PDB file of C-alpha atoms in Angstrom:
ATOM      1  CA  UNK A 110       6.048 -48.460 113.141  1.00 65.00           C
ATOM      2  CA  UNK A 111       3.412 -50.273 111.084  1.00 80.00           C
ATOM      3  CA  UNK A 112       2.719 -48.648 107.774  1.00 94.00           C
ATOM      4  CA  UNK A 113       0.199 -51.199 106.354  1.00 96.00           C
ATOM      5  CA  UNK A 114      -2.012 -52.949 108.907  1.00 97.00           C
ATOM      6  CA  UNK A 115      -4.244 -55.765 108.006  1.00 97.00           C
ATOM      7  CA  UNK A 116      -6.353 -56.562 110.899  1.00 97.00           C
ATOM      8  CA  UNK A 117      -8.343 -59.741 111.273  1.00 97.00           C
ATOM      9  CA  UNK A 118      -9.610 -59.745 107.664  1.00 97.00           C
ATOM     10  CA  UNK A 119     -12.130 -62.548 106.718  1.00 96.00           C
ATOM     11  CA  UNK A 120     -13.639 -63.135 103.361  1.00 95.00           C
ATOM     12  CA  UNK A 121     -15.855 -66.048 101.849  1.00 93.00           C
ATOM     13  CA  UNK A 122     -17.444 -66.538  98.453  1.00 87.00           C
ATOM     14  CA  UNK A 123     -19.681 -69.147  99.652  1.00 81.00           C
ATOM     15  CA  UNK A 124     -21.275 -70.161 103.121  1.00 71.00           C
ATOM     16  CA  UNK A 125     -18.889 -73.208 103.574  1.00 76.00           C
ATOM     17  CA  UNK A 126     -15.556 -71.815 102.153  1.00 80.00           C
ATOM     18  CA  UNK A 127     -13.471 -69.155 103.787  1.00 86.00           C
ATOM     19  CA  UNK A 128     -10.901 -67.788 101.345  1.00 94.00           C
ATOM     20  CA  UNK A 129      -9.398 -65.646 104.236  1.00 96.00           C
ATOM     21  CA  UNK A 130      -9.971 -66.213 108.016  1.00 93.00           C
ATOM     22  CA  UNK A 131      -9.065 -63.755 110.656  1.00 95.00           C
ATOM     23  CA  UNK A 132      -5.952 -62.760 108.630  1.00 96.00           C
ATOM     24  CA  UNK A 133      -3.692 -60.199 110.174  1.00 97.00           C
ATOM     25  CA  UNK A 134      -0.326 -58.859 108.952  1.00 97.00           C
ATOM     26  CA  UNK A 135       1.669 -55.586 109.470  1.00 96.00           C
ATOM     27  CA  UNK A 136       4.306 -54.057 107.297  1.00 96.00           C
ATOM     28  CA  UNK A 137       6.649 -51.206 108.062  1.00 95.00           C
ATOM     29  CA  UNK A 138       7.388 -48.413 105.493  1.00 95.00           C
ATOM     30  CA  UNK A 139      10.025 -49.310 103.027  1.00 95.00           C
ATOM     31  CA  UNK A 140       9.722 -53.101 103.575  1.00 95.00           C
ATOM     32  CA  UNK A 141       9.544 -55.838 100.961  1.00 95.00           C
ATOM     33  CA  UNK A 142       7.393 -58.815 102.011  1.00 96.00           C
ATOM     34  CA  UNK A 143       7.032 -61.948  99.915  1.00 96.00           C
ATOM     35  CA  UNK A 144       3.627 -63.709 100.649  1.00 96.00           C
ATOM     36  CA  UNK A 145       3.809 -67.190  99.483  1.00 96.00           C
ATOM     37  CA  UNK A 146       1.144 -70.055  99.189  1.00 92.00           C
ATOM     38  CA  UNK A 147      -0.196 -72.524  96.823  1.00 90.00           C
ATOM     39  CA  UNK A 148      -3.014 -71.652  94.193  1.00 86.00           C
ATOM     40  CA  UNK A 149      -6.476 -71.159  96.053  1.00 87.00           C
ATOM     41  CA  UNK A 150      -4.872 -70.047  99.417  1.00 91.00           C
ATOM     42  CA  UNK A 151      -6.282 -66.515  99.228  1.00 93.00           C
ATOM     43  CA  UNK A 152      -3.148 -64.558  98.056  1.00 94.00           C
ATOM     44  CA  UNK A 153      -4.830 -62.645  95.306  1.00 93.00           C
ATOM     45  CA  UNK A 154      -8.215 -61.931  97.199  1.00 95.00           C
ATOM     46  CA  UNK A 155      -5.998 -60.547  99.863  1.00 96.00           C
ATOM     47  CA  UNK A 156      -4.228 -58.093  97.372  1.00 96.00           C
ATOM     48  CA  UNK A 157      -7.559 -57.046  96.007  1.00 96.00           C
ATOM     49  CA  UNK A 158      -8.948 -56.287  99.486  1.00 97.00           C
ATOM     50  CA  UNK A 159      -5.916 -54.206 100.381  1.00 97.00           C
ATOM     51  CA  UNK A 160      -6.189 -52.331  97.156  1.00 96.00           C
ATOM     52  CA  UNK A 161      -9.710 -51.553  97.972  1.00 96.00           C
ATOM     53  CA  UNK A 162     -11.021 -53.410  94.867  1.00 96.00           C
ATOM     54  CA  UNK A 163     -12.510 -56.591  96.673  1.00 96.00           C
ATOM     55  CA  UNK A 164     -15.174 -56.347  99.636  1.00 96.00           C
ATOM     56  CA  UNK A 165     -14.139 -58.097 102.753  1.00 96.00           C
ATOM     57  CA  UNK A 166     -16.564 -59.566 105.062  1.00 95.00           C
ATOM     58  CA  UNK A 167     -14.946 -58.338 108.320  1.00 96.00           C
ATOM     59  CA  UNK A 168     -11.940 -56.771 109.710  1.00 97.00           C
ATOM     60  CA  UNK A 169      -9.844 -53.514 108.492  1.00 97.00           C
ATOM     61  CA  UNK A 170      -7.176 -52.537 106.191  1.00 97.00           C
ATOM     62  CA  UNK A 171      -5.182 -49.315 107.267  1.00 97.00           C
ATOM     63  CA  UNK A 172      -2.491 -47.672 105.075  1.00 96.00           C
ATOM     64  CA  UNK A 173      -0.771 -45.079 107.175  1.00 94.00           C
ATOM     65  CA  UNK A 174      -3.611 -43.224 108.909  1.00 92.00           C
ATOM     66  CA  UNK A 175      -6.289 -43.998 106.250  1.00 93.00           C
ATOM     67  CA  UNK A 176      -8.768 -46.810 106.481  1.00 96.00           C
ATOM     68  CA  UNK A 177      -9.020 -48.631 103.138  1.00 97.00           C
ATOM     69  CA  UNK A 178     -12.777 -48.781 102.086  1.00 96.00           C
ATOM     70  CA  UNK A 179     -14.603 -51.674 100.549  1.00 95.00           C
ATOM     71  CA  UNK A 180     -15.773 -51.041  96.846  1.00 95.00           C
ATOM     72  CA  UNK A 181     -19.272 -50.899  97.987  1.00 95.00           C
ATOM     73  CA  UNK A 182     -18.379 -47.907 100.318  1.00 95.00           C
ATOM     74  CA  UNK A 183     -16.583 -45.670  97.763  1.00 93.00           C
ATOM     75  CA  UNK A 184     -17.856 -44.271  94.436  1.00 91.00           C
ATOM     76  CA  UNK A 185     -14.741 -45.141  92.413  1.00 92.00           C
ATOM     77  CA  UNK A 186     -13.116 -48.290  93.973  1.00 92.00           C
ATOM     78  CA  UNK A 187      -9.266 -48.448  94.508  1.00 93.00           C
ATOM     79  CA  UNK A 188      -6.686 -45.722  95.585  1.00 95.00           C
ATOM     80  CA  UNK A 189      -3.966 -44.079  93.777  1.00 94.00           C
ATOM     81  CA  UNK A 190      -1.685 -44.652  96.771  1.00 95.00           C
ATOM     82  CA  UNK A 191      -2.135 -48.452  96.397  1.00 97.00           C
ATOM     83  CA  UNK A 192      -1.078 -49.857  93.055  1.00 96.00           C
ATOM     84  CA  UNK A 193      -1.683 -53.529  92.132  1.00 95.00           C
ATOM     85  CA  UNK A 194       0.252 -55.119  89.365  1.00 93.00           C
ATOM     86  CA  UNK A 195      -1.078 -58.303  87.720  1.00 88.00           C
ATOM     87  CA  UNK A 196       0.599 -61.157  86.019  1.00 83.00           C
ATOM     88  CA  UNK A 197      -1.014 -60.448  82.576  1.00 85.00           C
ATOM     89  CA  UNK A 198       0.259 -56.869  82.242  1.00 83.00           C
ATOM     90  CA  UNK A 199      -2.956 -55.215  81.137  1.00 88.00           C
ATOM     91  CA  UNK A 200      -1.189 -52.833  78.656  1.00 93.00           C
ATOM     92  CA  UNK A 201      -2.838 -50.839  75.895  1.00 94.00           C
ATOM     93  CA  UNK A 202      -1.689 -52.680  72.860  1.00 95.00           C
ATOM     94  CA  UNK A 203      -1.852 -49.798  70.359  1.00 96.00           C
ATOM     95  CA  UNK A 204      -0.178 -47.429  72.842  1.00 96.00           C
ATOM     96  CA  UNK A 205       3.466 -47.040  73.146  1.00 97.00           C
ATOM     97  CA  UNK A 206       5.804 -47.807  76.167  1.00 97.00           C
ATOM     98  CA  UNK A 207       5.778 -44.106  76.931  1.00 97.00           C
ATOM     99  CA  UNK A 208       2.095 -43.784  76.491  1.00 96.00           C
ATOM    100  CA  UNK A 209       1.243 -46.734  78.646  1.00 96.00           C
ATOM    101  CA  UNK A 210       3.421 -45.641  81.477  1.00 96.00           C
ATOM    102  CA  UNK A 211       2.089 -42.026  81.291  1.00 96.00           C
ATOM    103  CA  UNK A 212      -1.632 -43.140  80.983  1.00 95.00           C
ATOM    104  CA  UNK A 213      -2.352 -42.613  84.793  1.00 94.00           C
ATOM    105  CA  UNK A 214      -0.811 -38.981  84.620  1.00 94.00           C
ATOM    106  CA  UNK A 215      -2.997 -37.535  81.758  1.00 90.00           C
ATOM    107  CA  UNK A 216      -4.937 -35.175  84.144  1.00 88.00           C
ATOM    108  CA  UNK A 217      -1.853 -33.723  85.590  1.00 91.00           C
ATOM    109  CA  UNK A 218       0.251 -30.852  84.625  1.00 92.00           C
ATOM    110  CA  UNK A 219       2.140 -31.486  81.240  1.00 92.00           C
ATOM    111  CA  UNK A 220       5.734 -30.413  82.680  1.00 94.00           C
ATOM    112  CA  UNK A 221       5.056 -32.883  85.719  1.00 94.00           C
ATOM    113  CA  UNK A 222       3.946 -35.751  83.442  1.00 94.00           C
ATOM    114  CA  UNK A 223       6.868 -35.319  81.063  1.00 95.00           C
ATOM    115  CA  UNK A 224       9.455 -35.220  84.083  1.00 95.00           C
ATOM    116  CA  UNK A 225       7.782 -38.157  85.869  1.00 96.00           C
ATOM    117  CA  UNK A 226       7.772 -40.112  82.478  1.00 96.00           C
ATOM    118  CA  UNK A 227      11.377 -39.443  81.853  1.00 96.00           C
ATOM    119  CA  UNK A 228      12.317 -40.498  85.392  1.00 95.00           C
ATOM    120  CA  UNK A 229      10.849 -43.751  85.040  1.00 96.00           C
ATOM    121  CA  UNK A 230      11.878 -44.550  81.711  1.00 96.00           C
ATOM    122  CA  UNK A 231      15.445 -43.925  82.995  1.00 95.00           C
ATOM    123  CA  UNK A 232      14.776 -45.932  86.223  1.00 94.00           C
ATOM    124  CA  UNK A 233      13.418 -48.942  84.185  1.00 94.00           C
ATOM    125  CA  UNK A 234      15.967 -48.774  81.543  1.00 93.00           C
ATOM    126  CA  UNK A 235      13.197 -48.351  78.974  1.00 95.00           C
ATOM    127  CA  UNK A 236      14.439 -45.099  77.337  1.00 96.00           C
ATOM    128  CA  UNK A 237      15.332 -46.907  74.167  1.00 95.00           C
ATOM    129  CA  UNK A 238      11.923 -48.623  73.991  1.00 96.00           C
ATOM    130  CA  UNK A 239       9.675 -45.601  74.801  1.00 96.00           C
ATOM    131  CA  UNK A 240       8.213 -45.446  71.285  1.00 97.00           C
ATOM    132  CA  UNK A 241       7.616 -49.229  70.819  1.00 97.00           C
ATOM    133  CA  UNK A 242       4.192 -51.152  71.199  1.00 97.00           C
ATOM    134  CA  UNK A 243       3.885 -53.672  73.725  1.00 95.00           C
ATOM    135  CA  UNK A 244       3.714 -56.543  71.078  1.00 95.00           C
ATOM    136  CA  UNK A 245       7.435 -55.465  70.098  1.00 96.00           C
ATOM    137  CA  UNK A 246       8.674 -56.228  73.642  1.00 95.00           C
ATOM    138  CA  UNK A 247       9.649 -59.429  75.424  1.00 92.00           C
ATOM    139  CA  UNK A 248       7.562 -60.472  78.568  1.00 90.00           C
ATOM    140  CA  UNK A 249       9.892 -59.003  80.986  1.00 91.00           C
ATOM    141  CA  UNK A 250      10.023 -55.819  79.309  1.00 93.00           C
ATOM    142  CA  UNK A 251       6.179 -55.661  79.130  1.00 94.00           C
ATOM    143  CA  UNK A 252       6.040 -56.308  82.777  1.00 92.00           C
ATOM    144  CA  UNK A 253       8.408 -53.497  83.381  1.00 94.00           C
ATOM    145  CA  UNK A 254       6.151 -51.183  81.403  1.00 95.00           C
ATOM    146  CA  UNK A 255       3.149 -52.362  83.747  1.00 94.00           C
ATOM    147  CA  UNK A 256       5.289 -51.790  86.890  1.00 94.00           C
ATOM    148  CA  UNK A 257       6.345 -48.364  85.432  1.00 95.00           C
ATOM    149  CA  UNK A 258       2.636 -47.349  84.980  1.00 95.00           C
ATOM    150  CA  UNK A 259       2.031 -48.555  88.532  1.00 95.00           C
ATOM    151  CA  UNK A 260       4.856 -46.329  89.850  1.00 95.00           C
ATOM    152  CA  UNK A 261       3.729 -43.294  87.623  1.00 95.00           C
ATOM    153  CA  UNK A 262       1.624 -42.010  90.564  1.00 93.00           C
ATOM    154  CA  UNK A 263       4.052 -42.430  93.215  1.00 94.00           C
ATOM    155  CA  UNK A 264       2.151 -44.766  95.309  1.00 95.00           C
ATOM    156  CA  UNK A 265       2.828 -45.521  98.728  1.00 95.00           C
ATOM    157  CA  UNK A 266       2.807 -49.231  98.404  1.00 97.00           C
ATOM    158  CA  UNK A 267       3.073 -51.655  95.344  1.00 97.00           C
ATOM    159  CA  UNK A 268       1.220 -54.951  95.392  1.00 97.00           C
ATOM    160  CA  UNK A 269       2.472 -57.691  93.041  1.00 96.00           C
ATOM    161  CA  UNK A 270       0.207 -60.324  92.107  1.00 94.00           C
ATOM    162  CA  UNK A 271       2.277 -63.235  90.639  1.00 92.00           C
ATOM    163  CA  UNK A 272       3.796 -60.736  88.092  1.00 90.00           C
ATOM    164  CA  UNK A 273       6.587 -63.186  86.841  1.00 88.00           C
ATOM    165  CA  UNK A 274       4.482 -66.266  86.284  1.00 84.00           C
ATOM    166  CA  UNK A 275       4.335 -66.031  82.379  1.00 83.00           C
ATOM    167  CA  UNK A 276       8.168 -65.238  82.140  1.00 87.00           C
ATOM    168  CA  UNK A 277      10.793 -67.744  81.537  1.00 88.00           C
ATOM    169  CA  UNK A 278      13.585 -68.557  84.060  1.00 87.00           C
ATOM    170  CA  UNK A 279      16.030 -66.254  82.622  1.00 89.00           C
ATOM    171  CA  UNK A 280      13.707 -63.284  82.333  1.00 88.00           C
ATOM    172  CA  UNK A 281      12.271 -63.784  85.631  1.00 90.00           C
ATOM    173  CA  UNK A 282      15.587 -63.929  87.419  1.00 90.00           C
ATOM    174  CA  UNK A 283      16.922 -60.869  85.564  1.00 91.00           C
ATOM    175  CA  UNK A 284      13.722 -58.784  86.358  1.00 92.00           C
ATOM    176  CA  UNK A 285      13.446 -59.836  90.053  1.00 93.00           C
ATOM    177  CA  UNK A 286      17.199 -58.586  90.528  1.00 92.00           C
ATOM    178  CA  UNK A 287      16.398 -55.319  88.712  1.00 92.00           C
ATOM    179  CA  UNK A 288      13.125 -54.522  90.551  1.00 93.00           C
ATOM    180  CA  UNK A 289      14.546 -55.457  93.927  1.00 93.00           C
ATOM    181  CA  UNK A 290      17.230 -52.641  93.160  1.00 93.00           C
ATOM    182  CA  UNK A 291      14.594 -50.267  92.083  1.00 93.00           C
ATOM    183  CA  UNK A 292      12.290 -50.893  95.126  1.00 94.00           C
ATOM    184  CA  UNK A 293      15.250 -50.436  97.408  1.00 93.00           C
ATOM    185  CA  UNK A 294      16.273 -46.931  95.759  1.00 92.00           C
ATOM    186  CA  UNK A 295      12.669 -45.779  95.862  1.00 92.00           C
ATOM    187  CA  UNK A 296      12.314 -47.173  99.523  1.00 93.00           C
ATOM    188  CA  UNK A 297       9.060 -48.670  98.185  1.00 95.00           C
ATOM    189  CA  UNK A 298       6.737 -50.602 100.347  1.00 96.00           C
ATOM    190  CA  UNK A 299       6.079 -53.917  98.518  1.00 96.00           C
ATOM    191  CA  UNK A 300       3.859 -56.997  99.097  1.00 97.00           C
ATOM    192  CA  UNK A 301       4.833 -59.548  96.745  1.00 96.00           C
ATOM    193  CA  UNK A 302       2.651 -62.659  96.078  1.00 95.00           C
ATOM    194  CA  UNK A 303       3.794 -65.796  94.529  1.00 93.00           C
ATOM    195  CA  UNK A 304       3.501 -69.635  94.818  1.00 91.00           C
ATOM    196  CA  UNK A 305       7.339 -69.861  93.899  1.00 91.00           C
ATOM    197  CA  UNK A 306       9.696 -70.059  96.786  1.00 93.00           C
ATOM    198  CA  UNK A 307      12.741 -69.126  94.638  1.00 92.00           C
ATOM    199  CA  UNK A 308      10.900 -65.979  93.376  1.00 93.00           C
ATOM    200  CA  UNK A 309       9.962 -65.099  96.923  1.00 94.00           C
ATOM    201  CA  UNK A 310      13.516 -65.758  98.205  1.00 94.00           C
ATOM    202  CA  UNK A 311      15.051 -63.623  95.512  1.00 93.00           C
ATOM    203  CA  UNK A 312      12.683 -60.739  96.199  1.00 94.00           C
ATOM    204  CA  UNK A 313      12.744 -60.636  99.921  1.00 93.00           C
ATOM    205  CA  UNK A 314      14.225 -62.366 102.889  1.00 86.00           C
ATOM    206  CA  UNK A 315      10.872 -61.742 104.749  1.00 94.00           C
ATOM    207  CA  UNK A 316       8.389 -64.505 103.978  1.00 96.00           C
ATOM    208  CA  UNK A 317       4.823 -64.883 105.040  1.00 97.00           C
ATOM    209  CA  UNK A 318       3.454 -68.430 104.290  1.00 97.00           C
ATOM    210  CA  UNK A 319      -0.147 -68.533 103.864  1.00 96.00           C
ATOM    211  CA  UNK A 320      -2.263 -71.751 103.510  1.00 94.00           C
ATOM    212  CA  UNK A 321      -6.208 -71.793 103.270  1.00 91.00           C
ATOM    213  CA  UNK A 322      -6.565 -68.253 104.033  1.00 93.00           C
ATOM    214  CA  UNK A 323      -4.552 -68.190 107.358  1.00 94.00           C
ATOM    215  CA  UNK A 324      -0.863 -67.257 108.090  1.00 96.00           C
ATOM    216  CA  UNK A 325       0.954 -70.386 109.228  1.00 95.00           C
ATOM    217  CA  UNK A 326       4.344 -68.880 109.592  1.00 96.00           C
ATOM    218  CA  UNK A 327       6.273 -65.597 108.877  1.00 96.00           C
ATOM    219  CA  UNK A 328       9.763 -64.344 109.705  1.00 96.00           C
ATOM    220  CA  UNK A 329      13.116 -64.294 107.982  1.00 96.00           C
ATOM    221  CA  UNK A 330      13.818 -67.183 105.518  1.00 94.00           C
ATOM    222  CA  UNK A 331      16.693 -68.799 107.336  1.00 94.00           C
ATOM    223  CA  UNK A 332      14.561 -69.045 110.604  1.00 95.00           C
ATOM    224  CA  UNK A 333      11.841 -70.818 108.727  1.00 95.00           C
ATOM    225  CA  UNK A 334      14.207 -73.092 107.124  1.00 94.00           C
ATOM    226  CA  UNK A 335      15.695 -74.191 110.276  1.00 93.00           C
ATOM    227  CA  UNK A 336      12.558 -74.342 112.344  1.00 94.00           C
ATOM    228  CA  UNK A 337       9.401 -74.714 110.345  1.00 96.00           C
ATOM    229  CA  UNK A 338       6.229 -74.909 112.333  1.00 94.00           C
ATOM    230  CA  UNK A 339       4.413 -77.338 109.878  1.00 94.00           C
ATOM    231  CA  UNK A 340       4.980 -79.928 107.305  1.00 94.00           C
ATOM    232  CA  UNK A 341       3.790 -77.328 104.693  1.00 93.00           C
ATOM    233  CA  UNK A 342       6.103 -74.793 105.553  1.00 95.00           C
ATOM    234  CA  UNK A 343       9.071 -77.319 105.888  1.00 95.00           C
ATOM    235  CA  UNK A 344       8.279 -78.950 102.447  1.00 94.00           C
ATOM    236  CA  UNK A 345       8.376 -75.453 100.665  1.00 93.00           C
ATOM    237  CA  UNK A 346      12.133 -75.643 100.904  1.00 94.00           C
ATOM    238  CA  UNK A 347      12.815 -79.235 100.132  1.00 95.00           C
ATOM    239  CA  UNK A 348      11.804 -82.759 100.190  1.00 96.00           C
ATOM    240  CA  UNK A 349      11.846 -84.311 103.837  1.00 97.00           C
ATOM    241  CA  UNK A 350      13.140 -87.697 104.551  1.00 97.00           C
ATOM    242  CA  UNK A 351      11.637 -89.447 107.567  1.00 96.00           C
ATOM    243  CA  UNK A 352      14.200 -90.486 110.002  1.00 97.00           C
ATOM    244  CA  UNK A 353      13.778 -94.273 110.931  1.00 94.00           C
ATOM    245  CA  UNK A 354      14.435 -93.947 114.637  1.00 85.00           C
ATOM    246  CA  UNK A 355      11.919 -91.177 115.337  1.00 88.00           C
ATOM    247  CA  UNK A 356       8.673 -90.883 113.588  1.00 88.00           C
ATOM    248  CA  UNK A 357       8.445 -87.055 114.201  1.00 94.00           C
ATOM    249  CA  UNK A 358      11.873 -86.396 112.989  1.00 97.00           C
ATOM    250  CA  UNK A 359      13.038 -85.489 109.394  1.00 97.00           C
ATOM    251  CA  UNK A 360      16.271 -84.883 107.466  1.00 98.00           C
ATOM    252  CA  UNK A 361      16.508 -82.651 104.358  1.00 97.00           C
ATOM    253  CA  UNK A 362      18.442 -84.208 101.360  1.00 98.00           C
ATOM    254  CA  UNK A 363      21.086 -81.313 101.438  1.00 96.00           C
ATOM    255  CA  UNK A 364      21.910 -82.462 105.062  1.00 97.00           C
ATOM    256  CA  UNK A 365      22.716 -86.203 104.353  1.00 98.00           C
ATOM    257  CA  UNK A 366      26.176 -87.126 103.582  1.00 97.00           C
ATOM    258  CA  UNK A 367      27.060 -89.985 101.139  1.00 98.00           C
ATOM    259  CA  UNK A 368      29.844 -92.540 101.720  1.00 96.00           C
ATOM    260  CA  UNK A 369      30.770 -95.935 100.094  1.00 94.00           C
ATOM    261  CA  UNK A 370      30.916 -97.842 103.434  1.00 92.00           C
ATOM    262  CA  UNK A 371      29.627 -97.316 107.016  1.00 92.00           C
ATOM    263  CA  UNK A 372      26.198 -95.553 107.821  1.00 95.00           C
ATOM    264  CA  UNK A 373      22.519 -96.318 107.037  1.00 96.00           C
ATOM    265  CA  UNK A 374      22.650 -98.554 104.352  1.00 97.00           C
ATOM    266  CA  UNK A 375      20.387 -97.872 101.225  1.00 98.00           C
ATOM    267  CA  UNK A 376      20.170 -98.580  97.509  1.00 98.00           C
ATOM    268  CA  UNK A 377      20.190 -96.133  94.611  1.00 98.00           C
ATOM    269  CA  UNK A 378      17.066 -96.558  92.609  1.00 98.00           C
ATOM    270  CA  UNK A 379      17.484 -93.447  90.398  1.00 97.00           C
ATOM    271  CA  UNK A 380      20.007 -90.570  89.729  1.00 97.00           C
ATOM    272  CA  UNK A 381      18.800 -87.417  88.181  1.00 97.00           C
ATOM    273  CA  UNK A 382      21.243 -84.743  86.967  1.00 97.00           C
ATOM    274  CA  UNK A 383      20.432 -81.273  88.477  1.00 96.00           C
ATOM    275  CA  UNK A 384      22.409 -78.099  88.359  1.00 92.00           C
ATOM    276  CA  UNK A 385      24.486 -78.416  91.327  1.00 95.00           C
ATOM    277  CA  UNK A 386      24.348 -82.033  92.108  1.00 97.00           C
ATOM    278  CA  UNK A 387      22.807 -85.384  90.969  1.00 98.00           C
ATOM    279  CA  UNK A 388      19.545 -86.167  92.959  1.00 98.00           C
ATOM    280  CA  UNK A 389      19.385 -89.684  94.101  1.00 98.00           C
ATOM    281  CA  UNK A 390      16.326 -91.656  94.874  1.00 98.00           C
ATOM    282  CA  UNK A 391      17.318 -94.340  97.380  1.00 98.00           C
ATOM    283  CA  UNK A 392      15.604 -97.157  99.129  1.00 98.00           C
ATOM    284  CA  UNK A 393      16.509 -98.008 102.815  1.00 97.00           C
ATOM    285  CA  UNK A 394      16.334-101.452 104.203  1.00 93.00           C
ATOM    286  CA  UNK A 395      12.992-100.654 105.825  1.00 94.00           C
ATOM    287  CA  UNK A 396      11.561 -99.747 102.509  1.00 95.00           C
ATOM    288  CA  UNK A 397      11.431 -96.023 102.961  1.00 96.00           C
ATOM    289  CA  UNK A 398      12.338 -93.874  99.946  1.00 98.00           C
ATOM    290  CA  UNK A 399      14.784 -91.044 100.384  1.00 98.00           C
ATOM    291  CA  UNK A 400      15.993 -88.116  98.219  1.00 98.00           C
ATOM    292  CA  UNK A 401      19.595 -87.344  98.783  1.00 98.00           C
ATOM    293  CA  UNK A 402      22.236 -85.039  97.010  1.00 98.00           C
ATOM    294  CA  UNK A 403      25.260 -86.568  95.274  1.00 98.00           C
ATOM    295  CA  UNK A 404      27.337 -83.369  95.161  1.00 96.00           C
ATOM    296  CA  UNK A 405      30.361 -85.281  93.726  1.00 96.00           C
ATOM    297  CA  UNK A 406      28.168 -87.133  91.005  1.00 97.00           C
ATOM    298  CA  UNK A 407      29.675 -90.517  91.769  1.00 96.00           C
ATOM    299  CA  UNK A 408      26.769 -92.873  92.639  1.00 97.00           C
ATOM    300  CA  UNK A 409      24.555 -94.706  89.863  1.00 97.00           C
ATOM    301  CA  UNK A 410      21.446 -96.666  89.746  1.00 97.00           C
ATOM    302  CA  UNK A 411      21.895 -99.737  91.344  1.00 97.00           C
ATOM    303  CA  UNK A 412      24.805 -98.599  93.757  1.00 97.00           C
ATOM    304  CA  UNK A 413      24.897 -99.267  97.443  1.00 97.00           C
ATOM    305  CA  UNK A 414      25.284 -96.247  99.414  1.00 98.00           C
ATOM    306  CA  UNK A 415      25.689 -95.263 103.052  1.00 98.00           C
ATOM    307  CA  UNK A 416      23.989 -92.339 104.596  1.00 98.00           C
ATOM    308  CA  UNK A 417      25.031 -90.110 107.636  1.00 97.00           C
ATOM    309  CA  UNK A 418      23.999 -86.957 109.128  1.00 97.00           C
ATOM    310  CA  UNK A 419      24.233 -84.613 112.117  1.00 96.00           C
ATOM    311  CA  UNK A 420      21.208 -85.469 114.361  1.00 95.00           C
ATOM    312  CA  UNK A 421      21.170 -81.636 115.272  1.00 95.00           C
ATOM    313  CA  UNK A 422      20.069 -80.987 111.735  1.00 95.00           C
ATOM    314  CA  UNK A 423      17.028 -83.023 112.116  1.00 96.00           C
ATOM    315  CA  UNK A 424      13.496 -81.429 111.965  1.00 96.00           C
ATOM    316  CA  UNK A 425      10.903 -82.103 114.481  1.00 95.00           C
ATOM    317  CA  UNK A 426       7.318 -81.999 113.355  1.00 94.00           C
ATOM    318  CA  UNK A 427       4.381 -83.440 114.986  1.00 81.00           C
ATOM    319  CA  UNK A 428       1.663 -82.171 112.493  1.00 63.00           C
TER     320      UNK A 428
END
């Protein structure tokens, strides 16, 4: 049964530009969805609308049995049950970690406030840092404080708006793993917005791909990888090489096997060292430029290479 229902939501900021167009999505309680799209695709606007902090032009947002009102319909915009976490933390610089997390609880009973604070400090592994100021923390630790503050009111859903964009690779990877486990433990409903596919895949196996304010594909990551419905969805995962014998067929670099004889002949133009393989840029006899993966790291620039692949791995795209 759906817990969050977004029904045909549209939003425009000018007469000729629709940021969101007839957007619909349903999320069940306890699910974690990753919403991925390029900058300007409407992701952040959608989160503000869900949180009741941005007016929508049409459509409805329903959380449980409650209709989320537009800011113009509500004296104080927003809902305690819906917490939106931004990428820039928005922490109070002169308040400690504990004070930042507990700030939303100031009007609550002191015993409850202290109990809830201690629960969150332990959950987020911030107990040793509770008396520190934000400037004394790393970026990942600051983001954990921001998420702790969002969790303080025991929300029904957490919306994450590109929360890891300012973190380095190591901090981002470690924080995602930690938060994923926390959300699972709390059985929290989460909608995570990002432009980074790696972040999306680490956070959740269920992807929603948005482009120009519309969902172009959603489902399990493996299914989208194997059968993308558009060039944009396909290229999120990797470069695509056009198959010479069929203009609608493409093959991913990871599905191409490299040999020193027999196969589709090509010449190595460039070899780039990556973590798990050398990425080769090769030129086919017809002039096409392909990207392929040299997992054994044996080919150099200028070498002749022969390419083979299983035709069943080809992706058919007509748009």
